[in-house]
Coordinates of C-alpha atoms in Angstrom, one line a residue:
X1 CA -61.2 53.2 13.5
X2 CA -62.3 50.1 11.8
X3 CA -63.6 47.0 13.5
X4 CA -62.0 43.6 13.4
X5 CA -63.4 40.3 14.6
X6 CA -66.2 42.3 16.4
X7 CA -63.8 44.5 18.2
X8 CA -62.1 47.8 17.6
X9 CA -59.0 47.2 15.5
X10 CA -57.0 48.9 18.2
X11 CA -57.8 46.0 20.5
X12 CA -56.7 43.3 18.0
X13 CA -53.1 42.2 18.7
X14 CA -51.0 40.8 15.8
X15 CA -47.6 40.8 17.6
X16 CA -45.9 41.9 20.7
X17 CA -42.4 43.2 21.5
X18 CA -40.8 44.4 24.7
X19 CA -40.1 48.1 24.9
X20 CA -38.5 50.3 27.6
X21 CA -41.0 50.7 30.4
X22 CA -43.7 49.2 28.3
X23 CA -44.8 47.0 25.4
X24 CA -45.1 47.6 21.7
X25 CA -48.2 46.1 20.2
X26 CA -48.8 45.6 16.5
X27 CA -52.5 46.0 15.5
X28 CA -54.4 45.9 12.2
X29 CA -54.3 49.7 12.1
X30 CA -50.7 50.3 13.2
X31 CA -48.1 50.1 15.9
X32 CA -48.7 51.6 19.3
X33 CA -46.7 51.7 22.6
X34 CA -48.4 51.0 25.9
X35 CA -47.2 51.5 29.4
X36 CA -47.4 48.9 32.0
X37 CA -49.3 50.0 35.2
X38 CA -49.4 47.3 37.8
X39 CA -50.8 44.3 36.0
X40 CA -52.5 46.2 33.3
X41 CA -51.6 47.7 29.9
X42 CA -52.5 51.4 30.0
X43 CA -53.1 53.8 27.1
X44 CA -52.7 57.6 27.6
X45 CA -55.1 59.3 25.2
X46 CA -53.1 62.4 25.3
X47 CA -49.9 60.6 24.0
X48 CA -51.5 57.9 22.0
X49 CA -49.9 57.6 18.6
X50 CA -50.7 54.8 16.2
X51 CA -47.8 54.5 13.7
X52 CA -49.0 53.3 10.3
X53 CA -47.4 52.5 7.0
X54 CA -47.2 54.7 3.9
X55 CA -51.0 54.8 3.8
X56 CA -53.8 53.8 6.1
X57 CA -54.3 50.1 6.3
X58 CA -50.7 49.2 5.2
X59 CA -50.3 46.9 8.2
X60 CA -53.7 45.5 7.9
X61 CA -52.5 42.9 5.3
X62 CA -49.2 42.2 7.1
X63 CA -48.9 38.9 8.9
X64 CA -45.8 39.6 11.1
X65 CA -43.0 37.0 11.0
X66 CA -40.3 39.1 12.8
X67 CA -40.7 42.1 15.1
X68 CA -37.6 43.6 16.7
X69 CA -35.7 46.8 17.5
X70 CA -32.6 47.9 15.7
X71 CA -30.6 47.0 18.8
X72 CA -32.1 43.5 18.8
X73 CA -31.0 43.2 15.2
X74 CA -27.5 44.1 16.0
X75 CA -27.6 47.8 15.0
X76 CA -26.5 50.6 17.3
X77 CA -27.0 54.3 17.1
X78 CA -29.5 56.9 18.5
X79 CA -32.5 55.1 17.0
X80 CA -31.5 51.7 18.3
X81 CA -35.0 51.3 19.8
X82 CA -36.7 51.8 16.4
X83 CA -38.8 48.9 15.3
X84 CA -38.4 46.7 12.2
X85 CA -41.3 44.5 11.1
X86 CA -41.1 41.7 8.6
X87 CA -44.2 40.3 7.1
X88 CA -44.6 36.7 5.8
X89 CA -45.0 38.1 2.4
X90 CA -41.4 39.5 2.5
X91 CA -42.2 43.2 3.1
X92 CA -40.2 44.9 5.8
X93 CA -41.4 48.1 7.6
X94 CA -39.0 50.4 9.3
X95 CA -40.1 52.9 12.1
X96 CA -39.1 56.5 11.7
X97 CA -38.5 57.9 15.1
X98 CA -37.5 61.4 14.0
X99 CA -39.2 64.2 16.0
X100 CA -42.6 65.2 14.6
X101 CA -43.2 61.8 13.0
X102 CA -46.9 61.4 12.3
X103 CA -49.1 58.4 12.4
X104 CA -49.6 57.8 8.7
X105 CA -46.1 57.2 7.1
X106 CA -44.4 56.6 10.4
X107 CA -43.5 53.1 9.1
X108 CA -41.8 53.0 5.7
X109 CA -41.0 50.1 3.4
X110 CA -37.4 49.0 3.2
X111 CA -35.6 47.6 0.1
X112 CA -33.1 45.5 2.3
X113 CA -34.0 42.9 4.8
X114 CA -32.2 43.3 8.2
X115 CA -33.7 40.0 9.3
X116 CA -31.9 37.9 6.6
X117 CA -28.6 38.1 8.4
X118 CA -28.1 39.8 11.7
X119 CA -25.0 39.7 13.9
X120 CA -25.5 38.9 17.5
X121 CA -21.8 38.9 18.5
X122 CA -19.2 40.9 16.5
X123 CA -16.0 40.9 18.6
X124 CA -12.8 40.0 16.7
X125 CA -11.9 37.3 15.9
X126 CA -15.4 36.1 16.6
X127 CA -18.6 36.8 14.7
X128 CA -22.0 35.2 15.5
X129 CA -24.8 35.7 13.0
X130 CA -28.4 34.6 12.9
X131 CA -29.4 33.8 9.3
X132 CA -33.1 33.7 8.1
X133 CA -33.1 34.4 4.4
X134 CA -36.9 33.7 4.2
X135 CA -39.5 34.7 6.8
X136 CA -41.3 31.3 6.5
X137 CA -38.1 29.4 7.6
X138 CA -36.7 29.1 11.1
X139 CA -33.5 31.0 11.8
X140 CA -30.0 29.4 12.0
X141 CA -26.8 30.5 13.7
X142 CA -23.5 31.0 11.9
X143 CA -20.2 31.3 13.8
X144 CA -17.1 32.7 12.2
X145 CA -13.6 32.7 13.6
X146 CA -11.0 34.9 12.0
X147 CA -13.4 35.3 9.1
X148 CA -13.8 31.6 8.5
X149 CA -17.0 29.8 9.2
X150 CA -16.9 27.4 12.1
X151 CA -19.1 24.3 11.9
X152 CA -20.4 22.2 14.8
X153 CA -19.3 18.6 15.1
X154 CA -20.9 16.3 17.7
X155 CA -22.2 19.3 19.7
X156 CA -18.9 21.2 19.8
X157 CA -16.9 23.4 17.5
X158 CA -15.2 21.6 14.6
X159 CA -11.8 23.0 15.6
X160 CA -12.1 21.2 18.9
X161 CA -12.8 17.8 17.2
X162 CA -9.2 16.7 16.9
X163 CA -8.2 14.0 14.3
X164 CA -4.4 14.0 14.0
X165 CA -1.2 15.5 15.2
X166 CA 2.1 15.6 13.2
X167 CA 5.5 16.9 14.5
X168 CA 7.9 16.3 11.6
X169 CA 9.7 19.7 11.9
X170 CA 11.4 21.2 14.9
X171 CA 9.5 24.0 16.6
X172 CA 6.2 23.5 14.8
X173 CA 3.2 21.2 15.4
X174 CA 0.5 20.5 12.8
X175 CA -2.9 19.8 14.3
X176 CA -5.8 18.4 12.2
X177 CA -9.4 18.8 13.4
X178 CA -12.6 18.1 11.5
X179 CA -12.4 21.6 10.0
X180 CA -8.9 20.9 8.6
X181 CA -5.2 21.8 9.4
X182 CA -3.8 24.5 11.6
X183 CA -0.1 25.2 12.4
X184 CA 0.9 25.9 16.0
X185 CA 4.1 26.8 17.8
X186 CA 5.5 23.7 19.5
X187 CA 3.6 23.0 22.8
X188 CA 1.1 25.9 22.3
X189 CA -2.4 24.7 21.5
X190 CA -4.3 27.9 22.2
X191 CA -6.9 28.6 19.5
X192 CA -5.6 32.2 19.0
X193 CA -2.0 30.8 18.6
X194 CA -2.8 28.6 15.6
X195 CA -3.1 29.6 12.0
X196 CA -3.8 28.1 8.6
X197 CA -0.4 27.2 7.0
X198 CA 0.3 29.3 3.9
X199 CA 2.1 26.5 2.0
X200 CA -1.0 24.4 1.7
X201 CA -3.5 25.3 -1.0
X202 CA -6.7 24.5 1.0
X203 CA -5.9 23.6 4.6
X204 CA -9.7 23.1 5.4
X205 CA -9.7 20.1 3.1
X206 CA -6.9 18.2 5.0
X207 CA -8.3 15.1 6.7
X208 CA -5.1 13.7 8.3
X209 CA -1.4 14.5 8.8
X210 CA 1.6 12.2 9.6
X211 CA 5.3 12.7 10.3
X212 CA 7.0 10.9 7.5
X213 CA 10.5 10.7 6.1
X214 CA 12.2 10.1 2.7
X215 CA 12.7 6.5 1.7
X216 CA 16.2 6.4 3.1
X217 CA 15.0 8.1 6.3
X218 CA 17.3 11.2 6.1
X219 CA 14.7 14.0 5.4
X220 CA 11.7 14.8 7.5
X221 CA 8.5 15.2 5.6
X222 CA 4.9 16.3 6.5
X223 CA 2.4 14.1 4.7
X224 CA -1.2 15.4 4.3
X225 CA -4.2 13.6 2.9
X226 CA -6.9 15.8 1.3
X227 CA -10.0 15.3 -0.8
X228 CA -7.8 16.2 -3.8
X229 CA -5.1 13.6 -3.1
X230 CA -2.0 12.9 -0.9
X231 CA 0.9 15.3 -0.8
X232 CA 4.2 15.4 1.1
X233 CA 5.9 18.7 2.1
X234 CA 9.5 19.2 3.1
X235 CA 10.6 21.7 5.7
X236 CA 10.6 24.5 3.0
X237 CA 7.0 23.7 2.0
X238 CA 7.9 22.1 -1.4
X239 CA 5.2 19.6 -2.3
X240 CA 5.5 16.2 -3.9
X241 CA 2.6 13.7 -4.7
X242 CA 2.6 10.3 -3.0
X243 CA 0.3 7.3 -2.9
X244 CA -0.6 7.5 0.8
X245 CA 0.6 8.8 4.2
X246 CA 2.2 6.9 7.0
X247 CA 3.9 7.7 10.3
X248 CA 7.7 7.1 10.1
X249 CA 8.7 4.7 12.9
X250 CA 12.5 4.0 12.3
X251 CA 15.0 2.3 10.1
X252 CA 17.3 -0.8 10.3
X253 CA 19.8 0.7 7.9
X254 CA 18.0 -0.4 4.7
X255 CA 14.3 -0.6 5.4
X256 CA 12.3 2.3 6.7
X257 CA 9.3 1.3 8.8
X258 CA 6.0 3.2 8.8
X259 CA 2.6 2.9 10.4
X260 CA -0.1 3.6 7.9
X261 CA -3.6 4.9 9.1
X262 CA -5.3 2.1 7.1
X263 CA -2.7 -0.2 5.7
X264 CA -1.0 -0.9 9.1
X265 CA 2.8 -1.4 9.4
X266 CA 4.8 -1.2 6.2
X267 CA 8.4 -1.1 5.3
X268 CA 10.0 0.6 2.2
X269 CA 13.5 0.8 0.8
X270 CA 15.2 2.0 -2.3
X271 CA 16.9 -0.8 -4.3
X272 CA 20.4 -0.4 -5.5
X273 CA 19.2 -0.4 -9.0
X274 CA 16.6 2.4 -8.4
X275 CA 13.1 1.2 -7.6
X276 CA 11.4 1.9 -4.3
X277 CA 10.2 -1.4 -2.9
X278 CA 7.7 -2.4 -0.2
X279 CA 8.5 -5.2 2.2
X280 CA 5.7 -7.7 2.5
X281 CA 4.8 -10.3 5.1
X282 CA 3.6 -13.8 4.1
X283 CA 2.9 -16.5 6.6
X284 CA 4.4 -14.4 9.4
X285 CA 7.7 -13.7 7.7
X286 CA 9.2 -11.0 5.6
X287 CA 9.2 -12.3 2.0
X288 CA 12.6 -10.9 1.3
X289 CA 14.1 -13.2 4.0
X290 CA 12.6 -16.3 2.4
X291 CA 15.2 -17.7 0.0
X292 CA 13.8 -18.8 -3.4
X293 CA 17.2 -20.2 -4.3
X294 CA 20.6 -21.2 -2.9
X295 CA 22.3 -18.2 -1.1
X296 CA 25.9 -17.3 -2.0
X297 CA 28.7 -15.7 -0.1
X298 CA 31.1 -13.2 -1.5
X299 CA 33.3 -10.4 -0.1
X300 CA 30.2 -8.1 0.0
X301 CA 28.1 -10.4 2.2
X302 CA 25.5 -13.1 1.9
X303 CA 23.4 -12.8 -1.2
X304 CA 19.9 -14.3 -1.0
X305 CA 17.5 -14.6 -4.0
X306 CA 14.0 -13.9 -2.9
X307 CA 10.6 -12.8 -4.2
X308 CA 11.7 -9.1 -4.4
X309 CA 15.2 -9.6 -5.9
X310 CA 18.6 -10.3 -4.4
X311 CA 19.2 -9.3 -0.8
X312 CA 22.7 -8.8 0.6
X313 CA 23.0 -9.5 4.3
X314 CA 25.8 -9.1 6.8
X315 CA 26.9 -12.4 8.6
X316 CA 24.7 -11.2 11.5
X317 CA 21.6 -10.9 9.3
X318 CA 21.5 -7.1 8.8
X319 CA 20.2 -6.0 5.4
X320 CA 22.9 -4.1 3.4
X321 CA 21.4 -3.9 0.0
X322 CA 18.6 -5.2 -2.2
X323 CA 18.7 -5.3 -6.0
X324 CA 15.1 -5.3 -7.3
X325 CA 14.3 -8.2 -9.7
X326 CA 10.7 -9.3 -9.1
X327 CA 10.4 -13.1 -9.3
X328 CA 14.1 -13.9 -8.8
X329 CA 14.4 -17.6 -8.3
X330 CA 18.2 -18.1 -8.1
X331 CA 21.7 -16.6 -8.5
X332 CA 24.0 -17.1 -11.5
X333 CA 27.6 -17.4 -10.5
X334 CA 30.0 -16.0 -13.1
X335 CA 33.6 -17.0 -13.7
X336 CA 34.8 -13.7 -12.3
X337 CA 33.1 -14.3 -8.9
X338 CA 30.2 -11.9 -9.5
X339 CA 26.5 -12.8 -9.6
X340 CA 23.4 -12.2 -11.7
X341 CA 19.7 -12.7 -10.8
X342 CA 17.9 -15.5 -12.5
X343 CA 14.2 -15.0 -13.3
X344 CA 11.9 -17.2 -15.3
X345 CA 13.7 -16.9 -18.6
X346 CA 16.6 -14.4 -18.3
X347 CA 19.6 -13.1 -16.4
X348 CA 19.6 -9.6 -14.8
X349 CA 22.8 -7.9 -13.6
X350 CA 22.4 -6.8 -9.9
X351 CA 23.2 -3.2 -10.7
X352 CA 20.2 -3.0 -13.1
X353 CA 22.3 -3.0 -16.3
X354 CA 21.9 -5.7 -19.0
X355 CA 23.8 -8.8 -18.0
X356 CA 27.3 -8.8 -19.5
X357 CA 27.8 -12.6 -19.2
X358 CA 29.0 -14.2 -22.5
X359 CA 26.7 -17.2 -22.3
X360 CA 24.6 -16.9 -25.5
X361 CA 22.4 -19.9 -24.7
X362 CA 21.4 -19.2 -21.1
X363 CA 18.0 -17.6 -21.9
X364 CA 17.0 -20.6 -24.0
X365 CA 18.2 -23.0 -21.3
X366 CA 16.3 -21.2 -18.6
X367 CA 13.1 -21.1 -20.7
X368 CA 13.4 -24.8 -21.4
X369 CA 13.9 -25.8 -17.8
X370 CA 11.3 -23.5 -16.2
X371 CA 8.6 -25.6 -17.8
X372 CA 9.3 -28.3 -15.2
X373 CA 12.3 -27.5 -13.0
X374 CA 12.4 -24.7 -10.3
X375 CA 15.9 -23.4 -10.7
X376 CA 17.8 -22.7 -7.4
X377 CA 21.3 -21.9 -8.6
X378 CA 23.3 -21.7 -11.8
X379 CA 27.1 -21.5 -12.1
X380 CA 29.7 -21.4 -14.8
X381 CA 31.9 -24.4 -15.2
X382 CA 34.9 -23.7 -17.5
X383 CA 34.6 -21.4 -20.5
X384 CA 31.2 -22.6 -21.8
X385 CA 29.9 -25.1 -19.3
X386 CA 27.0 -24.6 -16.8
X387 CA 26.1 -26.4 -13.6
X388 CA 22.4 -26.0 -12.7
X389 CA 20.8 -26.8 -9.3
X390 CA 17.1 -27.2 -9.2
X391 CA 14.1 -29.1 -8.0
X392 CA 11.8 -31.2 -10.2
X393 CA 8.2 -31.4 -9.1
X394 CA 8.3 -35.2 -9.5
X395 CA 11.9 -36.1 -9.2
X396 CA 12.9 -33.8 -6.3
X397 CA 16.4 -32.2 -6.3
X398 CA 18.3 -32.4 -9.7
X399 CA 21.7 -31.3 -10.8
X400 CA 22.2 -30.7 -14.5
X401 CA 24.9 -29.8 -17.0
X402 CA 24.5 -27.6 -20.0
X403 CA 26.5 -25.7 -22.5
X404 CA 26.3 -22.0 -23.3
X405 CA 26.9 -22.9 -27.0
X406 CA 24.5 -25.8 -27.2
X407 CA 21.4 -25.0 -25.1
X408 CA 19.6 -28.0 -26.5
X409 CA 22.1 -30.4 -24.8
X410 CA 21.1 -30.6 -21.1
X411 CA 22.2 -33.7 -19.1
X412 CA 22.3 -35.0 -15.6
X413 CA 25.4 -33.7 -13.8
X414 CA 27.8 -36.2 -12.4
X415 CA 30.4 -35.0 -9.9
X416 CA 33.8 -36.5 -10.8
X417 CA 36.8 -37.0 -8.5
X418 CA 40.2 -38.0 -9.8
X419 CA 41.4 -41.1 -8.1
X420 CA 44.2 -42.2 -10.4
X421 CA 47.0 -41.2 -8.0
X422 CA 45.3 -42.6 -4.8
X423 CA 47.0 -45.5 -3.1
X424 CA 43.7 -47.4 -2.9
X425 CA 43.2 -47.1 -6.6
X426 CA 46.7 -48.4 -7.3
X427 CA 46.1 -51.4 -5.0
X428 CA 43.0 -52.5 -7.0
X429 CA 43.2 -55.4 -9.5
X430 CA 43.8 -54.2 -13.0
X431 CA 40.4 -55.5 -14.2
X432 CA 38.5 -53.4 -11.6
X433 CA 40.6 -50.3 -11.4
X434 CA 38.2 -48.3 -13.6
X435 CA 39.0 -45.1 -15.5
X436 CA 40.9 -43.3 -12.8
X437 CA 37.8 -41.3 -11.9
X438 CA 35.0 -41.8 -9.4
X439 CA 31.6 -40.5 -10.6
X440 CA 28.9 -39.6 -8.1
X441 CA 25.4 -38.8 -9.2
X442 CA 22.2 -38.0 -7.3
X443 CA 19.4 -40.4 -7.8
X444 CA 15.7 -39.7 -8.4
X445 CA 15.1 -41.8 -5.2
X446 CA 15.0 -39.8 -2.0
X447 CA 18.4 -39.8 -0.4
X448 CA 20.0 -41.8 -3.2
X449 CA 23.4 -41.7 -4.8
X450 CA 24.9 -43.7 -7.7
X451 CA 28.7 -44.5 -7.8
X452 CA 30.4 -45.3 -11.0
X453 CA 34.0 -46.1 -12.0
X454 CA 33.5 -44.5 -15.4
X455 CA 33.8 -47.8 -17.2
X456 CA 31.6 -50.7 -16.3
X457 CA 30.8 -50.7 -12.6
X458 CA 28.0 -48.9 -10.9
X459 CA 26.4 -49.1 -7.5
X460 CA 23.2 -47.5 -6.4
X461 CA 23.1 -46.4 -2.7
X462 CA 20.5 -45.3 -0.2
X463 CA 21.4 -42.9 2.6
X464 CA 19.9 -43.3 6.1
X465 CA 17.0 -41.1 7.0
X466 CA 14.4 -39.1 5.0
X467 CA 15.1 -36.3 2.6
X468 CA 16.5 -36.0 -0.9
X469 CA 20.1 -35.2 -1.7
X470 CA 20.2 -31.4 -2.2
X471 CA 23.8 -31.1 -3.4
X472 CA 27.3 -32.6 -3.5
X473 CA 30.1 -30.4 -2.2
X474 CA 33.8 -30.9 -2.8
X475 CA 36.1 -31.3 0.2
X476 CA 39.9 -31.4 0.7
X477 CA 40.7 -30.1 -2.7
X478 CA 38.1 -32.3 -4.5
X479 CA 39.5 -35.5 -3.0
X480 CA 36.4 -36.0 -0.9
X481 CA 32.7 -35.2 -1.3
X482 CA 30.0 -34.2 1.1
X483 CA 26.4 -35.2 0.2
X484 CA 23.9 -32.7 1.8
X485 CA 20.3 -33.9 2.3
X486 CA 17.4 -32.0 3.8
X487 CA 18.3 -33.3 7.3
X488 CA 21.9 -34.4 7.3
X489 CA 25.3 -34.1 5.7
X490 CA 27.3 -37.2 4.7
X491 CA 31.0 -37.5 4.0
X492 CA 31.8 -39.8 1.1
X493 CA 34.9 -41.9 1.9
X494 CA 36.6 -42.1 -1.5
X495 CA 38.7 -45.2 -0.7
X496 CA 35.7 -47.1 0.7
X497 CA 33.8 -46.2 -2.4
X498 CA 36.6 -47.5 -4.7
X499 CA 36.6 -50.8 -2.8
X500 CA 32.8 -51.1 -3.0
X501 CA 32.9 -50.5 -6.8
X502 CA 35.7 -53.0 -7.3
X503 CA 33.7 -55.6 -5.4
X504 CA 30.6 -55.0 -7.5
X505 CA 29.9 -57.0 -10.7
X506 CA 30.9 -55.4 -14.0
X507 CA 27.9 -54.2 -16.1
X508 CA 27.4 -56.0 -19.4
X509 CA 24.5 -54.0 -20.8
X510 CA 24.6 -50.5 -22.3
X511 CA 23.9 -47.6 -20.1
X512 CA 21.8 -44.9 -21.8
X513 CA 23.1 -41.4 -22.3
X514 CA 22.2 -39.0 -19.4
X515 CA 19.0 -37.0 -20.0
X516 CA 17.3 -34.2 -18.1
X517 CA 16.0 -36.6 -15.5
X518 CA 18.4 -38.8 -13.4
X519 CA 18.7 -42.4 -14.6
X520 CA 18.8 -44.8 -11.7
X521 CA 19.1 -48.5 -11.1
X522 CA 18.1 -50.4 -8.1
X523 CA 20.7 -51.4 -5.6
X524 CA 22.1 -54.8 -6.4
X525 CA 23.0 -55.7 -2.8
X526 CA 21.0 -54.7 0.2
X527 CA 24.2 -54.5 2.2
X528 CA 25.1 -51.4 0.2
X529 CA 22.5 -49.5 2.2
X530 CA 24.4 -47.2 4.6
X531 CA 23.2 -47.4 8.2
X532 CA 23.9 -48.8 11.6
X533 CA 23.3 -52.4 10.4
X534 CA 26.3 -52.2 8.0
X535 CA 29.1 -54.1 9.6
X536 CA 32.2 -52.4 8.1
X537 CA 33.5 -49.2 6.5
X538 CA 30.6 -47.6 4.7
X539 CA 31.7 -45.2 1.9
X540 CA 29.2 -42.6 3.1
X541 CA 29.0 -41.4 6.7
X542 CA 27.3 -38.5 8.5
X543 CA 29.7 -35.6 8.9
X544 CA 30.7 -35.0 12.5
X545 CA 32.9 -32.1 13.7
X546 CA 36.5 -33.0 14.5
X547 CA 36.0 -36.6 13.5
X548 CA 38.0 -38.3 10.7
X549 CA 35.7 -40.5 8.7
X550 CA 38.0 -41.4 5.8
X551 CA 39.3 -45.0 5.8
X552 CA 43.1 -45.4 6.2
X553 CA 44.9 -45.9 2.9
X554 CA 46.1 -49.4 1.9
X555 CA 49.8 -50.2 1.6
X556 CA 51.6 -48.1 -1.0
X557 CA 52.2 -49.6 -4.4
X558 CA 54.6 -48.5 -7.1
X559 CA 53.1 -45.8 -9.3
X560 CA 52.1 -47.0 -12.8
X561 CA 54.1 -45.7 -15.7
X562 CA 52.8 -42.6 -17.5
X563 CA 50.6 -43.7 -20.4
X564 CA 51.5 -42.7 -23.9
X565 CA 49.3 -42.1 -27.0
X566 CA 48.4 -45.4 -28.4
X567 CA 45.8 -46.4 -31.1
X568 CA 42.7 -48.0 -29.8
X569 CA 42.7 -51.5 -31.3
X570 CA 39.4 -52.8 -29.7
X571 CA 36.9 -51.7 -27.2
X572 CA 38.3 -51.9 -23.7
X573 CA 34.9 -52.3 -22.0
X574 CA 31.5 -53.1 -23.1
X575 CA 30.2 -49.8 -21.5
X576 CA 31.9 -46.4 -21.3
X577 CA 30.9 -43.2 -19.6
X578 CA 32.3 -40.2 -21.4
X579 CA 33.7 -37.3 -19.4
X580 CA 33.1 -33.7 -20.4
X581 CA 36.3 -31.7 -19.8
X582 CA 34.1 -28.7 -18.8
X583 CA 33.0 -30.5 -15.7
X584 CA 36.6 -30.9 -14.4
X585 CA 38.0 -28.5 -11.8
X586 CA 40.7 -26.1 -12.8
X587 CA 43.6 -28.2 -11.3
X588 CA 42.5 -31.2 -13.4
X589 CA 42.2 -29.0 -16.5
X590 CA 45.7 -27.7 -16.0
X591 CA 46.9 -31.4 -15.9
X592 CA 45.0 -32.1 -19.1
X593 CA 46.5 -29.0 -20.8
X594 CA 50.0 -29.8 -19.6
X595 CA 49.8 -33.3 -21.0
X596 CA 48.3 -32.2 -24.3
X597 CA 51.0 -29.5 -24.6
X598 CA 53.8 -32.0 -24.1
X599 CA 52.3 -34.2 -26.8
X600 CA 52.3 -31.2 -29.1
X601 CA 48.5 -30.7 -29.4
X602 CA 48.1 -27.6 -27.1
X603 CA 50.1 -24.5 -28.0
X604 CA 48.6 -21.7 -25.8
X605 CA 48.7 -20.7 -22.2
X606 CA 47.9 -23.2 -19.5
X607 CA 45.2 -21.5 -17.5
X608 CA 42.9 -24.3 -16.1
X609 CA 40.0 -23.1 -18.2
X610 CA 38.4 -25.0 -21.1
X611 CA 37.8 -23.1 -24.3
X612 CA 38.2 -23.5 -28.1
X613 CA 41.9 -24.1 -27.8
X614 CA 41.5 -26.9 -25.3
X615 CA 38.7 -28.5 -27.4
X616 CA 40.8 -28.4 -30.6
X617 CA 43.7 -30.0 -28.8
X618 CA 41.5 -32.8 -27.4
X619 CA 40.0 -33.5 -30.9
X620 CA 43.5 -33.5 -32.5
X621 CA 44.6 -36.0 -29.8
X622 CA 41.6 -38.2 -30.5
X623 CA 42.3 -38.0 -34.2
X624 CA 45.9 -39.1 -33.6
X625 CA 44.6 -42.2 -31.7
X626 CA 42.3 -43.0 -34.6
X627 CA 39.2 -42.5 -32.4
X628 CA 36.0 -40.4 -32.7
X629 CA 36.7 -36.7 -32.4
X630 CA 34.0 -35.8 -29.9
X631 CA 35.8 -33.5 -27.6
X632 CA 34.6 -35.8 -24.7
X633 CA 37.0 -38.1 -23.0
X634 CA 36.6 -41.9 -22.9
X635 CA 37.9 -43.5 -19.7
X636 CA 41.1 -44.6 -21.4
X637 CA 41.7 -41.2 -22.8
X638 CA 41.1 -39.6 -19.4
X639 CA 43.5 -42.0 -17.8
X640 CA 46.1 -41.2 -20.5
X641 CA 45.7 -37.4 -20.2
X642 CA 44.8 -36.9 -16.5
X643 CA 47.5 -39.0 -14.9
X644 CA 50.4 -37.5 -13.1
X645 CA 52.1 -35.3 -15.8
X646 CA 55.4 -35.8 -14.1

């Protein structure tokens, strides 16, 4: 027996392990078992057996790292109390407990390492394993459930760390924890009742789940976000890639509302022309409910141009449809009663098809105007004419006229009302009767109007209150006009306007041709301002329900004889305002065509629409009078052609 540290090697202890009714002690010369007698360790010389490695001194160089029985390592069997010793240098000794085992060779070297992974619990579906691949590192525990490793999260199992719950399909709930997705029968959250869904490629990578629906809200969908991307699944497990997940909250018939985990509340809808759109909120309002131009009403509902396109609403405000045209600023009203969307420089049909309108110059007109006018509405006037409503950054609201055939010719639009057959007009003196038309034009001044008799009289007016004139609307078949400002609506009394013009001085200076900006003149008489201080019969009054604001007509006079074609021998007035037939309403155009037909210049159908046939007839009429063939009517020509055809 060698000596170690001044003592017999048998008395030097390297490691201890509990044994039945005793203690196993590892010494430099081998492994021996001692009984416990009272408080002492006893050795029976008759039964003393020191178990050694393949040769004497094998254990002398072993610094034990692990010392355990097979039972402690998770192995059963008759030799479950046999020892396994692992040294820091990686050697593993196994005890041979067979009968007759000697001292030398009782411990043999093993090729495998039972200490690297040893199960402490192995009862389906659970497996608990202690892992220590290297003897110089501390052991760690590994837990597996149904063969899948279970991690710890915040001191508990990862499958107890719940993150999301989705219930898109009847009878099945989808639960997401920090270890991924599991599928459970409805209302049953027991761990043994859940399972990984087979239709998902890697359920452990799922980080969240939501109950979503298709854009129109008809089909339930399960939306999963994973490290690889976002995928939606239908009830059959068919996948489709999407941008992000959201919880479906409901629909108002067009928009489907969702609650996104990061983005918050969002609304989506499928446009009538195909694209899926997202509803946005700006300054506390949905942007699709903020009109960028003048709304229009047709049999299908109220059409509102907005930042997303053109929205169709019911009278109660429910969304019916939305045609996607990003940046739509206005609606284009066609002659057939349908509409197109107006963007910066083009028209777009609401069904997504190329616009069929036969206005070849419209794109050039829009491009030209968008440099300085925000267009709010465009409508056809006659065969080739256009009326454009907009807002100039400097001048405020503007109304313009243009031609589909001549996009370079854009002028200020003047609303005209035929007054030749009105009793008040017949009662006026001959030198102040005007052309038989009353012209009304919005001024550049806020709240301003300009009245003209189409010959040589013009009056600038100022409406009470703040706000520019937004538009002029016809009333009573075009015999009255309503001026709409930002705060009020005013009814223009035609008879009072005729009297006001007749009382104003005739102009003796030339009036420039209309251009893209309104030409205004200062009011010549402060009494022309409409307001409470005006003593009598203003031509413009605020519109009030069930209140007549039109002045009573003067005493009837005999109707003037129908004018005939006559050569123009000399200028009738120093100043003339030409009338574009395209700006007339259809009833006036029918009168014009009827008169030209009776004179032999118009030979096609009387339809109330201006076109090449009407233009040729007017020019032939002008040629017969020996006057310039412009296609535009002078006041005398208008009086000749637009009087009572009877």
